[in-house]
XYZ file of C-alpha atoms in Angstrom:
491
model
C 56.395 108.701 62.285
C 60.812 107.088 63.086
C 62.389 106.431 60.267
C 63.704 103.233 59.053
C 67.274 103.608 61.102
C 65.941 104.689 63.781
C 63.446 101.612 63.655
C 66.439 99.386 62.936
C 67.852 100.383 65.949
C 65.493 99.706 68.261
C 64.632 96.456 67.266
C 68.647 95.506 67.392
C 68.057 96.663 71.104
C 65.192 94.212 71.567
C 66.753 91.712 70.188
C 69.970 91.485 72.207
C 67.666 92.811 75.582
C 65.704 89.741 74.762
C 68.076 87.649 74.577
C 70.256 88.439 77.721
C 66.342 88.074 79.962
C 66.378 84.532 77.846
C 69.618 83.719 78.956
C 70.898 85.675 81.779
C 70.183 84.461 84.977
C 71.274 80.473 83.781
C 75.031 82.559 83.925
C 74.215 83.899 87.041
C 74.526 81.261 88.897
C 78.254 79.833 88.702
C 81.048 79.589 90.388
C 83.311 81.721 88.299
C 81.150 84.741 88.889
C 82.722 87.367 90.436
C 81.466 89.601 93.815
C 83.325 92.795 93.312
C 84.013 93.483 90.484
C 82.036 94.374 87.818
C 81.722 91.648 85.191
C 79.090 90.859 82.161
C 76.090 89.413 82.750
C 76.546 87.391 79.435
C 78.718 86.635 76.741
C 81.485 88.627 75.792
C 82.430 92.301 77.078
C 86.264 94.489 76.543
C 87.072 98.192 77.191
C 85.015 99.592 79.576
C 83.064 102.388 77.100
C 81.261 106.239 78.758
C 82.321 106.490 82.002
C 80.119 109.512 83.688
C 78.716 110.889 86.836
C 75.125 112.210 85.284
C 73.052 113.671 87.000
C 74.172 111.723 90.573
C 75.275 109.010 89.192
C 77.952 106.249 87.781
C 77.050 104.597 84.305
C 79.159 102.768 82.935
C 79.026 101.190 79.371
C 80.528 98.179 78.201
C 81.619 96.528 74.607
C 80.004 93.788 74.532
C 78.342 91.082 72.749
C 75.550 89.292 74.372
C 75.768 85.918 71.677
C 78.364 84.641 72.579
C 81.406 84.520 74.715
C 84.079 85.093 71.484
C 84.153 89.004 70.222
C 81.289 89.307 67.780
C 79.553 91.971 66.843
C 79.828 94.893 69.200
C 77.099 96.646 70.892
C 77.202 99.193 74.255
C 75.819 96.945 76.827
C 75.359 99.696 80.093
C 75.057 100.092 83.957
C 74.406 102.471 86.923
C 75.735 102.976 90.289
C 75.304 105.004 93.091
C 78.014 104.857 94.624
C 81.200 102.897 91.915
C 80.885 100.104 93.419
C 77.708 98.326 93.141
C 76.441 97.926 90.322
C 72.223 97.865 88.700
C 72.120 96.817 84.622
C 70.690 98.341 81.847
C 69.116 97.818 79.013
C 71.826 97.458 76.611
C 72.013 101.006 75.163
C 73.557 100.673 70.938
C 73.480 97.999 68.888
C 74.840 97.370 65.197
C 72.120 99.001 62.751
C 73.484 101.690 60.157
C 75.439 101.503 57.115
C 78.398 102.980 59.381
C 78.034 100.396 62.261
C 76.406 97.319 60.464
C 77.389 94.573 57.826
C 75.887 92.135 56.230
C 78.294 90.202 55.281
C 81.587 90.849 57.387
C 82.177 90.279 60.973
C 83.904 92.561 62.199
C 80.985 95.411 62.734
C 79.247 97.063 66.000
C 79.766 100.202 67.888
C 83.242 100.255 68.883
C 84.534 101.995 72.136
C 84.221 105.932 72.712
C 83.317 108.081 75.874
C 80.725 110.387 77.254
C 79.936 113.085 78.293
C 77.039 114.937 80.537
C 75.369 117.280 78.555
C 72.630 119.509 80.463
C 69.420 116.926 81.163
C 70.593 114.197 78.017
C 73.607 111.503 78.414
C 75.666 112.079 74.844
C 77.566 109.147 73.700
C 80.992 109.212 70.840
C 82.035 106.069 69.453
C 83.775 104.132 66.703
C 81.856 103.232 63.845
C 83.611 100.070 62.654
C 82.743 98.181 59.305
C 85.433 96.129 57.981
C 85.965 96.580 54.480
C 83.527 99.952 54.330
C 86.259 102.988 52.917
C 86.627 104.694 55.471
C 86.118 101.816 57.459
C 86.080 103.843 61.622
C 84.223 106.551 61.695
C 83.401 108.819 64.800
C 79.264 108.975 65.618
C 77.181 110.564 68.207
C 74.494 108.870 70.235
C 71.885 110.695 72.801
C 69.382 110.016 75.472
C 67.123 112.441 77.429
C 66.389 109.138 80.305
C 70.377 108.290 80.842
C 68.466 104.697 78.742
C 67.167 104.271 75.671
C 69.715 105.094 72.964
C 69.027 107.117 70.272
C 72.279 108.304 67.073
C 72.412 111.226 65.279
C 71.018 111.667 61.910
C 74.894 114.046 61.172
C 76.442 111.124 61.420
C 79.572 110.184 60.731
C 80.427 113.542 62.882
C 83.733 112.766 62.031
C 83.670 110.399 58.532
C 86.683 110.574 57.890
C 90.913 110.084 59.030
C 92.855 112.276 58.869
C 95.600 112.715 56.142
C 98.524 112.495 59.802
C 96.110 109.133 60.338
C 95.048 106.054 59.139
C 91.881 103.876 58.562
C 93.127 103.488 61.932
C 90.990 105.951 63.507
C 89.036 104.525 66.709
C 88.004 105.291 70.376
C 87.111 109.115 70.634
C 87.213 110.173 73.972
C 84.758 113.571 74.796
C 85.200 116.959 77.501
C 84.269 119.857 77.278
C 86.457 123.019 78.034
C 85.087 126.595 78.252
C 82.775 126.666 75.832
C 83.383 124.210 73.299
C 84.422 119.975 73.119
C 87.218 118.244 72.634
C 87.679 114.336 71.579
C 91.009 112.983 71.126
C 91.053 109.833 69.337
C 93.267 107.236 68.550
C 95.396 105.978 65.906
C 99.150 106.055 64.003
C 101.123 106.184 59.925
C 103.999 105.336 59.390
C 105.238 103.134 62.540
C 104.034 105.726 64.382
C 101.085 105.646 67.771
C 99.241 108.616 67.240
C 96.509 110.962 69.211
C 94.247 112.923 66.760
C 92.428 116.447 68.662
C 89.198 117.382 67.302
C 86.722 120.281 68.460
C 83.380 121.146 68.329
C 81.025 123.933 69.226
C 78.178 121.665 68.670
C 78.413 118.115 68.645
C 77.500 117.919 65.208
C 80.797 120.169 63.398
C 83.998 118.510 64.083
C 86.809 120.458 63.368
C 90.752 119.059 63.232
C 92.995 120.357 65.408
C 96.342 118.703 64.408
C 98.225 115.420 66.103
C 98.894 116.405 69.544
C 100.941 113.821 70.112
C 102.574 110.569 69.091
C 105.067 108.130 69.816
C 108.709 108.422 70.736
C 108.887 104.881 68.435
C 108.623 102.557 72.021
C 105.754 103.688 73.055
C 103.363 101.632 70.644
C 103.390 102.108 66.690
C 99.061 102.483 67.743
C 97.310 104.119 69.617
C 94.228 102.560 71.599
C 91.599 104.838 73.997
C 93.381 107.684 74.720
C 92.273 110.002 77.720
C 93.725 113.557 77.289
C 92.781 115.010 81.223
C 93.897 117.720 83.654
C 94.928 116.842 87.641
C 96.967 119.090 90.042
C 97.081 121.111 87.418
C 99.109 118.345 85.603
C 98.156 117.470 82.089
C 98.106 113.558 81.810
C 97.218 111.060 78.553
C 97.216 107.277 78.520
C 97.435 104.975 75.877
C 96.665 101.398 75.519
C 99.602 100.301 72.793
C 99.878 97.732 70.260
C 102.327 96.527 68.665
C 101.509 94.620 65.814
C 98.727 92.743 66.745
C 100.162 93.069 70.060
C 98.200 94.751 72.682
C 100.415 95.768 75.326
C 100.313 97.169 79.126
C 99.000 100.228 78.792
C 100.974 104.145 80.395
C 100.762 107.850 80.938
C 101.960 110.423 79.425
C 103.319 113.202 81.461
C 103.319 116.203 79.913
C 101.662 119.521 79.264
C 98.466 120.276 76.433
C 98.176 123.529 74.349
C 94.596 123.571 73.816
C 95.439 126.237 71.384
C 97.610 125.495 68.710
C 95.903 122.031 70.699
C 99.864 119.637 70.473
C 100.535 117.798 74.018
C 103.550 118.136 74.460
C 105.461 114.757 76.432
C 107.440 114.999 79.352
C 107.888 111.442 80.973
C 105.487 107.970 80.257
C 105.913 105.352 83.235
C 103.603 101.955 83.303
C 99.837 102.330 84.480
C 99.617 98.796 85.636
C 102.000 96.173 85.864
C 99.600 93.429 85.417
C 99.173 91.168 82.519
C 94.737 91.450 82.550
C 94.780 95.856 82.220
C 93.578 97.042 79.699
C 91.669 100.150 78.023
C 91.158 101.923 80.899
C 89.255 105.459 81.263
C 88.877 108.346 83.235
C 85.873 110.459 84.349
C 85.372 112.805 87.006
C 82.914 112.385 89.326
C 80.438 113.898 91.982
C 82.875 114.847 94.399
C 85.725 115.833 92.108
C 87.237 112.933 91.779
C 89.818 111.874 88.582
C 88.023 107.786 88.817
C 89.498 104.865 86.865
C 87.960 101.953 85.428
C 89.391 99.317 83.041
C 89.425 96.355 80.898
C 90.051 92.831 83.596
C 91.809 91.444 81.401
C 93.217 91.791 77.680
C 93.490 89.958 74.084
C 93.727 87.022 73.524
C 94.121 85.394 77.141
C 92.264 82.360 77.662
C 89.418 83.633 79.911
C 87.993 80.038 81.560
C 85.115 81.772 82.844
C 83.977 80.767 78.897
C 83.188 77.653 79.863
C 80.673 79.124 82.278
C 78.810 80.926 79.519
C 80.725 84.864 80.225
C 84.166 86.399 79.396
C 84.705 89.731 80.825
C 85.078 91.910 83.595
C 86.689 95.414 85.224
C 88.435 96.320 87.795
C 87.518 98.112 91.080
C 87.029 101.853 90.415
C 89.842 103.875 91.253
C 90.522 107.474 92.034
C 94.265 108.749 90.545
C 96.303 111.897 92.506
C 99.104 112.936 91.779
C 102.048 112.274 94.094
C 105.409 113.231 94.394
C 104.678 113.250 89.969
C 103.065 110.770 89.965
C 100.090 108.482 89.014
C 98.997 107.178 91.943
C 95.861 105.201 91.777
C 94.067 103.066 94.776
C 90.693 101.769 95.081
C 87.623 103.934 95.679
C 86.357 104.104 99.799
C 83.742 103.339 98.589
C 84.605 100.277 98.515
C 84.940 99.920 103.325
C 81.217 100.296 103.046
C 81.000 96.642 101.857
C 83.563 95.227 104.313
C 81.014 92.626 106.161
C 84.100 91.387 108.876
C 87.885 92.378 109.498
C 90.909 90.518 111.024
C 93.102 92.188 113.175
C 96.873 90.800 113.842
C 99.670 93.968 115.082
C 103.012 92.963 116.317
C 103.572 90.433 113.881
C 107.256 87.959 113.511
C 107.487 86.242 110.519
C 110.186 83.389 109.710
C 111.329 80.151 109.163
C 109.759 79.164 112.866
C 106.868 81.097 112.363
C 104.236 81.822 109.134
C 100.913 83.305 108.768
C 98.078 81.506 107.556
C 94.188 82.696 107.498
C 91.530 81.692 105.796
C 90.501 84.014 103.587
C 86.475 84.776 101.999
C 86.476 84.063 98.421
C 85.945 88.152 98.484
C 88.366 90.040 100.373
C 90.411 92.901 101.099
C 93.478 93.038 102.724
C 96.822 95.641 104.306
C 99.608 95.159 105.687
C 102.041 97.787 106.960
C 105.580 95.986 107.264
C 108.464 97.641 109.295
C 110.998 98.064 107.290
C 113.728 99.027 109.394
C 113.086 96.257 111.564
C 113.182 93.626 109.457
C 116.386 90.897 108.674
C 114.748 89.805 105.366
C 115.054 90.438 102.045
C 112.566 88.661 100.747
C 109.193 86.918 101.545
C 106.024 84.997 100.024
C 102.400 86.257 100.113
C 100.376 82.874 98.726
C 96.894 84.008 98.004
C 93.803 81.056 97.196
C 95.409 78.399 97.835
C 94.928 74.428 98.356
C 95.405 73.171 101.892
C 97.765 71.336 100.275
C 99.665 74.138 98.274
C 99.533 72.769 95.238
C 97.169 74.555 94.337
C 98.339 79.245 94.804
C 99.285 82.165 93.596
C 102.672 83.601 94.357
C 103.747 86.803 95.715
C 107.100 86.983 96.111
C 109.248 90.320 97.694
C 112.629 90.642 96.528
C 113.947 93.444 99.264
C 117.048 93.874 97.748
C 116.491 94.227 94.939
C 113.204 96.208 95.505
C 110.772 94.251 93.005
C 107.322 91.494 93.978
C 106.133 89.253 91.516
C 102.801 87.605 91.099
C 103.882 83.905 89.884
C 101.015 82.369 88.402
C 102.279 79.174 87.503
C 100.700 77.043 90.172
C 97.407 78.917 90.414
C 95.095 76.710 89.056
C 93.769 77.419 85.136
C 94.434 79.969 83.033
C 97.031 81.558 80.990
C 100.373 80.979 83.605
C 102.537 83.994 82.737
C 104.058 86.509 85.644
C 103.873 90.224 85.955
C 107.154 92.057 87.931
C 106.957 95.997 89.354
C 108.741 98.270 91.405
C 108.354 98.279 95.563
C 109.172 101.532 97.509
C 109.254 102.616 101.264
C 106.974 105.460 102.562
C 108.440 106.472 106.348
C 110.376 102.848 105.945
C 107.148 101.945 105.640
C 105.726 98.384 103.092
C 101.692 99.490 102.556
C 100.395 96.194 100.541
C 96.800 95.669 99.621
C 95.107 93.401 97.978
C 91.457 92.869 96.994
C 91.236 89.514 95.973
C 87.639 87.824 94.332
C 87.041 85.027 93.139
C 88.992 85.473 89.765
C 90.795 88.318 90.713
C 94.187 90.402 92.498
C 94.445 93.450 92.199
C 97.381 94.300 94.435
C 98.355 98.395 95.551
C 102.073 99.353 97.057
C 102.598 102.145 98.302
C 99.259 103.594 98.607
C 98.370 102.262 94.192
C 101.988 103.645 93.767
C 102.921 100.588 91.910
C 99.738 98.524 90.949
C 99.372 94.157 89.743
C 95.795 93.272 88.084
C 95.722 89.401 87.042
C 93.375 87.280 86.169
C 93.796 83.814 88.656
C 91.568 81.145 88.171
C 91.944 78.437 90.676
C 90.773 75.174 90.492
C 90.652 73.621 94.667
C 90.955 76.988 96.198
C 90.246 76.326 100.410
C 91.400 80.592 100.635
C 94.271 79.641 102.013
C 95.949 82.976 103.273
C 99.803 81.959 103.658
C 102.324 84.357 104.457
C 106.302 83.300 104.647
C 109.879 83.700 105.154
C 113.131 82.412 106.339
C 114.831 86.127 107.444
C 112.198 87.747 110.393
C 110.068 89.804 108.713
C 108.233 93.149 110.994
C 104.511 93.116 110.338
C 103.465 96.235 111.963
C 99.557 95.467 110.759
C 97.720 93.333 108.876
C 94.629 93.894 108.642
C 91.486 91.786 106.555
C 87.771 92.191 105.704
C 85.099 89.675 104.076
C 83.682 92.098 101.358
C 80.263 91.172 100.635
C 77.964 93.203 97.887
C 74.427 92.804 99.881
C 70.653 92.170 97.822
């Protein structure tokens, strides 16, 4: 006979899944729905959780509140994919149900962010249970599944029942991995005005030993660290952090350094912004069956307007990106599987643009545009790309390239509804060429410079877009090649 706690969890899962089944169809046909990016079936979604490749399939879990378009008691939504691009919704994996993740009086409770690991035939989740008003407020917990769909919370929970002395009650977002015969978890926390990353280890996923603070903020890296992710890529140790400064969430960055498994200390060497856009937070990485390091992030930010709420949903994810190390930097680029969804194409070569000759074309609502700009032959000191434009150009998103200052500006002032603040990122030239790639969707823009050396992710919400695409330059701009592909999700 099942115990009361397990039955309670099953009841809460059934309640959530029944609600989605009854109400999800009304959301699916809305014009605001994205064509290529993963989004919540309805209700609210934030952080990606539990990214893992398990038994030949990609799994994406996510922070989820199905009952409203505002944040609420956190569940774990669940989906799977055969290629990392086209996702299939699965039943909700976790719901608040236990004393460490549920409260009948506090709205601030739930199964907060965490990660997943494939252990033989089992899929194991590690997550933060949060109950406002409880002491301690945040604990780390384990759930298991043998079929990859139905999850049971461990009777041994909380696996990590409290925070260490070097931390505070803000103690969340465990990222789990295995090296040799040992499991490790890195957990975000803070103390004395500094964000910190705590390390734990376990031989059996049940008994966890605190190994210390791996590293902490240098005073400029945030006073709370969320969603830490530590991994090795091409023999380079990398730590990704989503920082908070007070109550404000800021742009994630990555630290380059050395992690010593004996001491569990991470020696920082350098750090860089991960994505320069306004709608990129809580990225998580995993290794897939092709031994690629893949990253997906929440394609929103806290306190954004998110106009899609009017259509019964809120929250989306970036396209899956492959991470590589080049020139001591972390590059990120859409996984090659995205190319399989290109259905129509336009190729223009040796395009010359100046004050008397602009370039105009029409795109579909989901498009993949690649430009190779000849910087050596071009005379222009600046140029503009306009996307999601109305025919009268009164509504548009402007991407301004300053070739003297070597910066790119994404200007959302006339982009429609939603947030209007701008994004600025560096530019770089590769063998005399400026390489630009734009992944465009109904209300999303992902900009990749120099094959992912710099990236800008923003949500844009046009109201009268005719999907015009325009390039303008006052002085001579030589575009060696422009490729434009429509993207379509079949089925």
